[in-house]
Amino acid sequence: MPPSVKPAYYKPVIHDSHRRATWHDYCSRCIYMVTLCKSEMCPCFGTLKAGDNLRNAAVELSETGKIVRTEIDRTPLHHKDVRVLECIIMPDHVHVLFFVTQVISKPLGHIIQSMKAAITSRIRHLGKRPELCVFEDGFHDRILREPRQLNILIRYIRENPYRLAVRNAYPDFFQKLACLTLFETNFQAYGNLQLLDNPFKEQVIVHRNDTPEIRTHYRNLWRYTAINGGVLVSPFISADEKQIREEAETLGGKFIILTNRPFSDREKPAAHNFELCEQGRLLILAPLTGMTNSLTRARCLEMNRYASMIANANRQCLSGYRPSSADN
């Protein structure tokens, strides 16, 4: 299409942006979970309906949402090498599981852009709003690396309404802060911030040179803390520390977990951590200073130092924590 007649919704596809996996060939045969986010000016794609049983929560699609669903289902008609394995339309975003069945001539982004353009055109016509922006720019993708992940992704997509219903029912347990200041250090935070006010916190750290007697002593202390409503604080890096966490979870323990991985804009805890958030038992903290995806020894020591400071601070020190900004 000549540049002079490109419709307003057309945007060039850029595949070297920070969202794409630079090591991956987006023309290859692969399964992707694609997320498209609604723009603020576009009407909601639907309304969450949740009764007493949150497991039965579902999204009732609006006319806009029905168009989104129809055009997603029609995508394989226009791109014969693409299948839609699963799809969920949420009020403000969409998850689609695409299967590219064989090598395609143009990258996945061109297919996504074509689909978004078709949706945008129909919704603009429906509302008689020719300049309406339906989606945010670009898209997010997750690449299926192992076959066993397929059922996990399908379950994740299908349970989106349930997770939204839970977060609506227990908002205090799913707070997200882009910048939380503790000890003059900034953290990203997700989960139950009230755990910071718990006066009974213990750091979990296992040293290689700990004697059996020392390990037994602390294991009993951590068990006691978990059983009696206290909070265990740690990045839980080593196998021994992870084992302590697993045991404490079975005892009803609560956790403040330090992580080295930054949160994405629409970060949600993984299935297991989600259950802990639902019960108000988890807070995840990510130090913003020096944040990186690589876990070095220096970073491990730093996170253990933060864990020690949080565990040993009295209630008065932490009750004055300062959220600088929040993401709903």
XYZ file of N, CA, C and O in Angstrom, residues 46-202:
628
model
N -15.252 -5.898 27.650
C -16.261 -6.694 28.342
C -16.331 -6.330 29.809
O -15.622 -5.434 30.284
N -17.197 -7.041 30.521
C -17.402 -6.808 31.950
C -17.234 -8.118 32.705
O -17.793 -9.144 32.305
N -16.473 -8.070 33.772
C -16.269 -9.273 34.576
C -17.534 -9.594 35.353
O -18.101 -8.746 36.025
N -17.961 -10.843 35.289
C -19.101 -11.330 36.042
C -18.605 -12.398 37.012
O -18.094 -13.436 36.593
N -18.742 -12.124 38.299
C -18.268 -13.063 39.313
C -19.301 -13.169 40.424
O -19.678 -12.172 41.037
N -19.758 -14.371 40.686
C -20.705 -14.602 41.769
C -19.985 -14.995 43.043
O -18.837 -14.609 43.276
N -20.653 -15.793 43.856
C -20.047 -16.225 45.118
C -18.857 -17.145 44.881
O -17.898 -17.140 45.654
N -18.912 -17.947 43.844
C -17.804 -18.846 43.518
C -16.921 -18.174 42.477
O -17.251 -18.126 41.295
N -15.779 -17.665 42.926
C -14.910 -16.911 42.030
C -14.365 -17.771 40.901
O -13.984 -17.252 39.845
N -14.328 -19.078 41.092
C -13.841 -19.982 40.045
C -14.725 -19.935 38.806
O -14.288 -20.302 37.719
N -15.953 -19.499 38.977
C -16.885 -19.441 37.850
C -16.906 -18.068 37.174
O -17.766 -17.801 36.340
N -15.975 -17.208 37.558
C -15.935 -15.861 36.974
C -15.746 -15.935 35.460
O -15.051 -16.819 34.940
N -16.373 -15.008 34.758
C -16.271 -14.960 33.296
C -16.421 -13.518 32.841
O -16.925 -12.661 33.579
N -15.965 -13.242 31.626
C -16.092 -11.906 31.049
C -17.223 -11.916 30.026
O -17.203 -12.706 29.083
N -18.210 -11.065 30.265
C -19.307 -10.890 29.315
C -18.868 -9.854 28.289
O -18.659 -8.692 28.631
N -18.718 -10.272 27.043
C -18.145 -9.404 26.024
C -19.092 -8.280 25.620
O -20.304 -8.490 25.472
N -18.538 -7.105 25.440
C -19.273 -5.977 24.865
C -19.285 -6.143 23.356
O -18.682 -7.070 22.798
N -19.956 -5.241 22.657
C -19.946 -5.303 21.201
C -18.521 -5.152 20.669
O -18.129 -5.788 19.690
N -17.749 -4.316 21.358
C -16.344 -4.151 20.981
C -15.590 -5.458 21.174
O -14.822 -5.890 20.316
N -15.804 -6.095 22.313
C -15.128 -7.349 22.600
C -15.512 -8.456 21.631
O -14.678 -9.306 21.278
N -16.767 -8.467 21.204
C -17.209 -9.484 20.240
C -16.484 -9.328 18.911
O -16.149 -10.313 18.244
N -16.232 -8.081 18.526
C -15.475 -7.843 17.300
C -14.051 -8.362 17.450
O -13.504 -9.015 16.551
N -13.446 -8.076 18.598
C -12.085 -8.553 18.848
C -12.040 -10.073 18.727
O -11.163 -10.648 18.068
N -12.992 -10.750 19.355
C -13.018 -12.209 19.329
C -13.208 -12.735 17.901
O -12.517 -13.671 17.469
N -14.132 -12.142 17.176
C -14.411 -12.595 15.809
C -13.193 -12.476 14.911
O -12.843 -13.412 14.170
N -12.502 -11.356 14.989
C -11.349 -11.147 14.109
C -10.167 -12.023 14.504
O -9.394 -12.456 13.637
N -10.018 -12.305 15.794
C -8.965 -13.238 16.206
C -9.263 -14.631 15.641
O -8.379 -15.310 15.111
N -10.535 -15.048 15.745
C -10.915 -16.361 15.219
C -10.747 -16.433 13.702
O -10.532 -17.522 13.146
N -10.863 -15.298 13.016
C -10.743 -15.261 11.562
C -9.288 -15.202 11.087
O -9.025 -15.373 9.886
N -8.348 -14.965 11.986
C -6.945 -14.816 11.593
C -6.429 -15.995 10.768
O -5.749 -15.788 9.752
N -6.719 -17.248 11.143
C -6.225 -18.369 10.310
C -6.790 -18.377 8.894
O -6.185 -18.995 8.006
N -7.914 -17.707 8.673
C -8.454 -17.638 7.314
C -7.573 -16.789 6.410
O -7.489 -17.030 5.200
N -6.922 -15.797 7.005
C -6.055 -14.899 6.243
C -4.598 -15.362 6.253
O -3.814 -14.951 5.388
N -4.242 -16.172 7.238
C -2.861 -16.641 7.378
C -2.928 -18.150 7.612
O -3.058 -18.616 8.753
N -2.837 -18.919 6.537
C -3.104 -20.357 6.589
C -2.110 -21.126 7.443
O -2.388 -22.264 7.841
N -0.964 -20.553 7.729
C 0.049 -21.239 8.523
C -0.029 -20.884 10.006
O 0.897 -21.153 10.772
N -1.128 -20.255 10.415
C -1.301 -19.847 11.808
C -2.590 -20.442 12.358
O -3.632 -20.389 11.708
N -2.508 -21.007 13.547
C -3.686 -21.522 14.238
C -3.860 -20.790 15.565
O -2.869 -20.394 16.198
N -5.100 -20.615 15.990
C -5.405 -20.048 17.302
C -5.732 -21.218 18.239
O -6.755 -21.870 18.088
N -4.839 -21.487 19.194
C -5.031 -22.609 20.106
C -5.911 -22.244 21.298
O -6.630 -23.084 21.832
N -5.842 -20.997 21.724
C -6.625 -20.550 22.888
C -6.691 -19.035 22.849
O -5.789 -18.367 22.331
N -7.759 -18.495 23.414
C -7.927 -17.039 23.427
C -8.826 -16.650 24.590
O -9.790 -17.360 24.905
N -8.504 -15.551 25.242
C -9.372 -14.989 26.280
C -9.410 -13.477 26.088
O -8.367 -12.834 25.902
N -10.600 -12.924 26.090
C -10.780 -11.470 25.992
C -11.098 -10.949 27.379
O -12.126 -11.295 27.966
N -10.232 -10.117 27.925
C -10.440 -9.493 29.219
C -10.923 -8.051 28.996
O -10.852 -7.534 27.885
N -11.419 -7.388 30.027
C -11.911 -6.014 29.836
C -10.891 -5.068 29.215
O -11.258 -4.202 28.417
N -9.603 -5.229 29.566
C -8.616 -4.263 29.068
C -7.431 -4.892 28.355
O -6.464 -4.217 28.042
N -7.472 -6.185 28.102
C -6.398 -6.815 27.352
C -6.860 -8.145 26.773
O -7.936 -8.640 27.109
N -6.025 -8.706 25.916
C -6.349 -9.949 25.221
C -5.141 -10.873 25.278
O -4.008 -10.427 25.081
N -5.377 -12.148 25.558
C -4.334 -13.170 25.454
C -4.707 -14.129 24.330
O -5.830 -14.644 24.294
N -3.766 -14.392 23.431
C -3.998 -15.346 22.349
C -2.814 -16.297 22.272
O -1.657 -15.867 22.317
N -3.107 -17.582 22.162
C -2.070 -18.592 21.974
C -2.044 -18.958 20.491
O -2.961 -19.616 19.982
N -1.007 -18.485 19.791
C -0.866 -18.723 18.358
C 0.111 -19.868 18.105
O 1.156 -19.959 18.752
N -0.231 -20.712 17.138
C 0.673 -21.766 16.686
C 1.030 -21.490 15.236
O 0.176 -21.575 14.349
N 2.281 -21.099 14.997
C 2.782 -20.942 13.636
C 3.246 -22.325 13.194
O 4.256 -22.834 13.683
N 2.500 -22.948 12.302
C 2.685 -24.374 12.001
C 3.880 -24.669 11.104
O 4.365 -25.799 11.068
N 4.343 -23.680 10.351
C 5.546 -23.853 9.545
C 6.173 -22.489 9.295
O 5.601 -21.463 9.644
N 7.366 -22.500 8.710
C 8.084 -21.243 8.482
C 7.228 -20.311 7.629
O 6.644 -20.718 6.618
N 7.120 -19.046 8.079
C 6.315 -18.054 7.376
C 7.224 -17.014 6.716
O 8.376 -16.838 7.116
N 6.703 -16.357 5.697
C 7.533 -15.428 4.914
C 7.804 -14.125 5.637
O 8.831 -13.482 5.422
N 6.863 -13.718 6.508
C 7.040 -12.487 7.277
C 6.922 -12.801 8.757
O 6.203 -13.726 9.145
N 7.592 -12.033 9.613
C 7.580 -12.330 11.052
C 6.191 -12.253 11.675
O 5.254 -11.660 11.096
N 6.073 -12.844 12.843
C 4.807 -12.867 13.577
C 4.193 -11.482 13.706
O 2.977 -11.313 13.624
N 5.023 -10.470 13.908
C 4.521 -9.114 14.107
C 3.658 -8.618 12.967
O 2.719 -7.839 13.184
N 3.934 -9.034 11.730
C 3.114 -8.618 10.595
C 1.718 -9.219 10.678
O 0.725 -8.573 10.330
N 1.631 -10.456 11.169
C 0.324 -11.088 11.347
C -0.458 -10.378 12.444
O -1.657 -10.098 12.296
N 0.214 -10.061 13.543
C -0.439 -9.352 14.650
C -0.915 -7.979 14.189
O -2.043 -7.554 14.478
N -0.074 -7.282 13.433
C -0.447 -5.950 12.953
C -1.650 -6.009 12.022
O -2.560 -5.167 12.093
N -1.684 -7.011 11.170
C -2.818 -7.179 10.256
C -4.104 -7.441 11.030
O -5.161 -6.873 10.717
N -4.022 -8.273 12.052
C -5.190 -8.586 12.880
C -5.666 -7.353 13.635
O -6.865 -7.056 13.692
N -4.734 -6.604 14.214
C -5.095 -5.392 14.944
C -5.745 -4.367 14.014
O -6.689 -3.666 14.403
N -5.245 -4.286 12.779
C -5.802 -3.334 11.827
C -7.244 -3.680 11.484
O -8.106 -2.803 11.399
N -7.520 -4.988 11.308
C -8.883 -5.420 10.996
C -9.825 -5.123 12.158
O -10.955 -4.656 11.960
N -9.363 -5.390 13.379
C -10.180 -5.112 14.565
C -10.451 -3.615 14.681
O -11.581 -3.178 14.917
N -9.396 -2.826 14.515
C -9.525 -1.373 14.639
C -10.506 -0.809 13.622
O -11.352 0.037 13.951
N -10.409 -1.281 12.393
C -11.297 -0.786 11.345
C -12.760 -1.047 11.690
O -13.608 -0.149 11.562
N -13.066 -2.248 12.163
C -14.456 -2.584 12.472
C -14.979 -1.809 13.688
O -16.130 -1.362 13.721
N -14.129 -1.657 14.709
C -14.576 -0.947 15.914
C -14.754 0.539 15.625
O -15.685 1.184 16.131
N -13.891 1.095 14.800
C -14.061 2.497 14.405
C -15.383 2.686 13.662
O -16.106 3.661 13.881
N -15.685 1.744 12.792
C -16.938 1.830 12.042
C -18.134 1.682 12.972
O -19.140 2.400 12.826
N -18.041 0.763 13.944
C -19.134 0.540 14.888
C -19.461 1.804 15.671
O -20.627 2.186 15.820
N -18.437 2.454 16.190
C -18.650 3.639 17.011
C -18.627 4.943 16.244
O -18.751 6.016 16.853
N -18.437 4.855 14.937
C -18.339 6.041 14.083
C -17.282 7.001 14.621
O -17.492 8.211 14.734
N -16.149 6.411 14.990
C -15.021 7.188 15.520
C -13.781 6.860 14.686
O -13.000 5.963 15.030
N -13.578 7.534 13.575
C -12.517 7.171 12.638
C -11.101 7.314 13.182
O -10.180 6.720 12.631
N -10.922 8.075 14.266
C -9.575 8.265 14.805
C -9.342 7.446 16.076
O -8.315 7.595 16.733
N -10.286 6.564 16.429
C -10.176 5.800 17.675
C -8.958 4.892 17.656
O -8.722 4.161 16.688
N -8.193 4.925 18.724
C -7.067 4.011 18.900
C -7.548 2.861 19.789
O -7.882 3.070 20.953
N -7.600 1.661 19.257
C -8.157 0.521 19.984
C -7.119 -0.126 20.887
O -7.406 -0.469 22.038
N -5.899 -0.291 20.400
C -4.851 -0.986 21.149
C -3.679 -0.052 21.449
O -3.435 0.917 20.729
N -2.953 -0.395 22.490
C -1.661 0.231 22.704
C -0.703 -0.246 21.617
O -0.924 -1.270 20.965
N 0.371 0.492 21.415
C 1.347 0.115 20.397
C 1.973 -1.239 20.716
O 2.195 -1.585 21.887
N 2.288 -1.979 19.657
C 3.040 -3.208 19.807
C 2.261 -4.341 20.444
O 1.037 -4.322 20.540
N 3.009 -5.330 20.924
C 2.425 -6.468 21.607
C 3.490 -7.120 22.472
O 4.681 -6.884 22.309
N 3.043 -7.934 23.415
C 3.951 -8.716 24.253
C 3.856 -10.172 23.823
O 2.764 -10.655 23.496
N 4.971 -10.870 23.823
C 4.920 -12.288 23.479
C 5.751 -13.115 24.450
O 6.721 -12.631 25.027
N 5.326 -14.358 24.613
C 6.099 -15.351 25.350
C 6.241 -16.562 24.438
O 5.258 -17.035 23.869
N 7.445 -17.054 24.321
C 7.754 -18.144 23.397
C 7.689 -19.468 24.141
O 8.304 -19.627 25.205
N 6.934 -20.412 23.604
C 6.869 -21.739 24.202
C 8.204 -22.437 23.963
O 8.604 -22.665 22.817
N 8.872 -22.788 25.031
C 10.190 -23.401 24.919
C 10.136 -24.925 25.011
O 10.961 -25.618 24.418
N 9.217 -25.441 25.791
C 9.112 -26.877 25.979
C 7.666 -27.306 25.796
O 6.744 -26.592 26.198
N 7.429 -28.496 25.219
C 6.052 -28.957 25.004
C 5.219 -29.000 26.280
O 4.015 -28.735 26.249
N 5.865 -29.301 27.412
C 5.108 -29.411 28.659
C 4.538 -28.061 29.106
O 3.649 -28.012 29.955
N 5.046 -26.976 28.530
C 4.539 -25.653 28.898
C 3.184 -25.353 28.286
O 2.486 -24.448 28.733
N 2.797 -26.116 27.256
C 1.569 -25.801 26.536
C 0.353 -25.831 27.452
O -0.450 -24.885 27.471
N 0.194 -26.895 28.210
C -0.961 -26.994 29.110
C -0.932 -25.919 30.186
O -1.984 -25.422 30.617
N 0.272 -25.531 30.608
C 0.408 -24.466 31.606
C -0.099 -23.143 31.031
O -0.836 -22.400 31.693
N 0.288 -22.854 29.780
C -0.143 -21.610 29.152
C -1.651 -21.606 28.901
O -2.319 -20.587 29.096
N -2.188 -22.734 28.468
C -3.630 -22.814 28.237
C -4.387 -22.572 29.534
O -5.374 -21.824 29.573
N -3.919 -23.187 30.605
C -4.571 -22.991 31.903
C -4.463 -21.538 32.343
O -5.429 -20.954 32.839
N -3.287 -20.944 32.148
C -3.085 -19.541 32.529
C -4.068 -18.644 31.795
O -4.685 -17.743 32.391
N -4.230 -18.869 30.492
C -5.134 -18.043 29.700
C -6.570 -18.212 30.166
O -7.308 -17.241 30.369
N -6.989 -19.456 30.365
C -8.371 -19.725 30.736
C -8.719 -19.179 32.113
O -9.868 -18.819 32.379
N -7.727 -19.100 33.011
C -8.010 -18.682 34.384
C -7.872 -17.185 34.598
O -7.961 -16.709 35.727
N -7.680 -16.405 33.530
C -7.577 -14.955 33.670
C -8.778 -14.334 34.379
O -8.601 -13.493 35.270
N -10.030 -14.682 34.018
C -11.176 -14.095 34.732
C -11.174 -14.428 36.220
O -11.499 -13.577 37.053
N -10.793 -15.643 36.558
C -10.718 -16.031 37.974
C -9.695 -15.190 38.715
O -9.968 -14.673 39.805
N -8.521 -15.005 38.123
C -7.482 -14.227 38.803
C -7.909 -12.774 38.972
O -7.632 -12.155 40.007
N -8.581 -12.219 37.966
C -9.065 -10.842 38.090
C -10.117 -10.753 39.189
O -10.125 -9.792 39.976
N -10.999 -11.744 39.277
C -12.027 -11.745 40.322
C -11.400 -11.815 41.704
O -11.840 -11.139 42.645
N -10.357 -12.612 41.841
C -9.662 -12.723 43.126
C -9.001 -11.405 43.500
O -9.085 -10.941 44.639
N -8.332 -10.778 42.531
C -7.667 -9.501 42.817
C -8.676 -8.426 43.184
O -8.406 -7.564 44.024
N -9.860 -8.467 42.552
C -10.910 -7.511 42.902
C -11.457 -7.769 44.300
O -11.816 -6.843 45.025
N -11.553 -9.050 44.673
C -12.106 -9.411 45.974
C -11.122 -9.140 47.114
O -11.535 -8.839 48.237
N -9.825 -9.241 46.821
C -8.793 -9.062 47.865
C -7.739 -8.065 47.388
O -6.570 -8.418 47.203
N -8.112 -6.814 47.184
C -7.173 -5.848 46.594
C -5.926 -5.610 47.433
O -4.857 -5.351 46.875
N -6.049 -5.698 48.747
C -4.883 -5.431 49.600
C -3.787 -6.469 49.408
O -2.620 -6.211 49.718
N -4.150 -7.661 48.947
C -3.179 -8.737 48.803
C -2.483 -8.729 47.447
O -1.602 -9.541 47.193
N -2.910 -7.824 46.559
C -2.340 -7.778 45.213
C -1.887 -6.367 44.862
O -2.007 -5.938 43.720
N -1.379 -5.640 45.850
C -0.910 -4.290 45.574
C 0.394 -4.339 44.784
O 1.246 -5.202 45.010
N 0.524 -3.410 43.852
C 1.752 -3.315 43.070
C 2.277 -1.890 43.121
O 1.544 -0.950 42.815
N 3.515 -1.746 43.526
C 4.144 -0.434 43.605
C 5.357 -0.410 42.693
O 6.191 -1.317 42.728
N 5.443 0.628 41.878
C 6.590 0.773 40.991
C 7.827 1.200 41.759
O 8.950 0.925 41.347
N 7.620 1.859 42.896
C 8.773 2.330 43.681
C 8.391 2.419 45.151
O 7.605 3.277 45.537
N 8.929 1.523 45.943
C 8.707 1.493 47.384
C 10.042 1.766 48.067
O 11.034 1.080 47.789
N 10.098 2.768 48.936
C 11.355 3.149 49.572
C 11.482 2.519 50.947
O 10.649 2.741 51.830
N 12.514 1.713 51.129
C 12.856 1.105 52.415
C 14.341 1.318 52.659
O 15.164 1.015 51.781
N 14.699 1.839 53.830
C 16.111 2.037 54.174
C 16.828 2.868 53.100
O 17.960 2.564 52.724
N 16.138 3.879 52.576
C 16.679 4.768 51.555
C 17.048 4.012 50.275
O 17.885 4.456 49.487
N 16.416 2.858 50.074
C 16.599 2.060 48.865
C 15.243 1.862 48.203
O 14.242 1.654 48.890
N 15.201 1.938 46.886
C 13.951 1.792 46.151
C 13.751 0.354 45.668
O 14.682 -0.271 45.166
N 12.520 -0.125 45.828
C 12.159 -1.475 45.416
C 10.886 -1.420 44.567
O 10.034 -0.553 44.775
N 10.750 -2.365 43.645
C 9.439 -2.696 43.117
C 8.791 -3.663 44.107
O 9.489 -4.449 44.755
N 7.475 -3.605 44.230
C 6.795 -4.450 45.205
C 5.502 -5.002 44.631
O 4.801 -4.312 43.886
N 5.206 -6.247 44.988
C 3.946 -6.867 44.564
C 3.494 -7.811 45.668
O 4.254 -8.671 46.104
N 2.239 -7.644 46.096
C 1.699 -8.554 47.096
C 1.111 -7.816 48.281
O 0.656 -6.674 48.180
N 1.155 -8.456 49.428
C 0.548 -7.935 50.649
C 1.557 -7.058 51.395
O 2.410 -7.565 52.134
N 1.441 -5.749 51.232
C 2.380 -4.826 51.882
C 2.265 -4.850 53.399
O 3.193 -4.445 54.104
N 1.151 -5.335 53.925
C 0.966 -5.391 55.373
C 1.962 -6.331 56.041
O 2.201 -6.231 57.254
N 2.560 -7.228 55.273
C 3.548 -8.139 55.851
C 4.768 -7.387 56.372
O 5.471 -7.865 57.268
N 5.015 -6.198 55.817
C 6.134 -5.393 56.315
C 5.913 -4.955 57.759
O 6.866 -4.692 58.492
N 4.646 -4.849 58.162
C 4.323 -4.404 59.510
C 4.292 -5.545 60.525
O 4.117 -5.303 61.717
N 4.438 -6.760 60.062
C 4.429 -7.896 60.987
C 5.646 -7.798 61.907
O 6.786 -7.710 61.440
N 5.451 -7.811 63.218
C 6.586 -7.625 64.137
C 7.444 -8.877 64.297
O 8.504 -8.815 64.930
N 6.999 -9.997 63.752
C 7.730 -11.256 63.921
C 8.253 -11.727 62.568
O 7.607 -12.494 61.855
N 9.423 -11.225 62.215
C 10.049 -11.575 60.946
C 11.398 -12.227 61.205
O 12.147 -11.787 62.078
N 11.701 -13.254 60.408
C 12.979 -13.947 60.534
C 13.597 -14.120 59.161
O 12.925 -14.516 58.208
